[in-house]
């Protein structure tokens, strides 16, 4: 079997402190896998500079001159981690057979890559890197991160628990993924939508080697919101449900006001006023929910996601035009 070409895709934003250290480890990993005969010599470490304001790009260009296994691309401006990973994956999809996306701060254990490549060689097209422990995270980070996954799950977004963006993806999956044209990116929730055989490998997450996290609570919340709204229209369903519930309540309230009215327990005008308020409130919420349902449908339509993806055919794939 032909050895796969691996591209390690690494988004970098203001990482001048860590890049000189971690780039050595990534290169050593590429050499190790080549020596072990697992991957092809044409494998590369692909850095994606996400509009850094420090010396990150200078470091990347210098690394690229030093060793041919280092290559880099730069985004014209800072677009955020998800877009940087996407840019790297799309750049790699036609050159590589497999890609592994990983952060450049040394937090994710690069030794898990061996297992990932093995899983690919065993037939998996997507391998999720899952954090087995979060001991090195602060209590706050661990708590917010775990709440984040639970919230996503409750809202109907299917994600692999405790998996961030450390994952192996084959070029075949990436070619299908390229048809997911949406602008709101939430990669970890989108790859499960593409399908294909997948598995998880477990690793321990370390502390950042140097520098500071670019994901403060504010950005985590924004990512969670993006995740929920880009993968699910459950929040709209909640409005419709709430509307129906309040309408039922207001209907009961109307009956109650009539009873009060006939029992002469109310002042003149009270019954009619309360009835109208309840009625309008309920009807309005249902209308909002119905409108929301249509907006949700439009939202899903404008994404132009592929409606089906074929993974297997009984005839020789080479006979047909590549999809
Ligand atoms: N990153 C990026 N663009 C950004 C923010 C972050 O490319 O706007 C990169 C960053 O260089 C790192 C990865 O995304 O390689 C994860 O960021 P960070 O380590 O700050 O997040 P955390 O691990 O704390 O969640
Ligand atoms: Mg980090």
Coordinates of C-alpha atoms in Angstrom, one line a residue, residues 126 128 157-161 163-165 167 169 173 177 180 186-198 231 309:
X126 CA -11.6 10.8 10.7
X128 CA -10.9 12.6 16.9
X157 CA -25.5 20.0 18.2
X158 CA -23.7 16.7 18.0
X159 CA -20.1 17.0 19.0
X160 CA -17.6 14.5 20.4
X161 CA -17.3 15.1 24.1
X163 CA -12.8 16.9 21.5
X164 CA -11.5 20.3 20.3
X165 CA -9.8 20.6 17.0
X167 CA -8.1 15.5 14.6
X169 CA -9.0 13.9 8.5
X173 CA -13.4 13.5 3.7
X177 CA -16.2 18.8 3.4
X180 CA -20.0 22.7 3.2
X186 CA -17.8 25.2 14.0
X187 CA -15.5 22.5 12.6
X188 CA -15.8 20.0 15.5
X189 CA -19.6 19.9 14.9
X190 CA -19.3 19.8 11.1
X191 CA -17.0 16.8 10.6
X192 CA -19.5 14.4 12.3
X193 CA -22.0 15.7 9.7
X194 CA -19.8 14.5 6.8
X195 CA -19.8 11.0 8.2
X196 CA -17.4 8.2 7.1
X197 CA -15.7 5.8 9.5
X198 CA -14.3 7.5 12.5
X231 CA -25.8 23.3 13.9
X309 CA -22.4 11.9 0.4

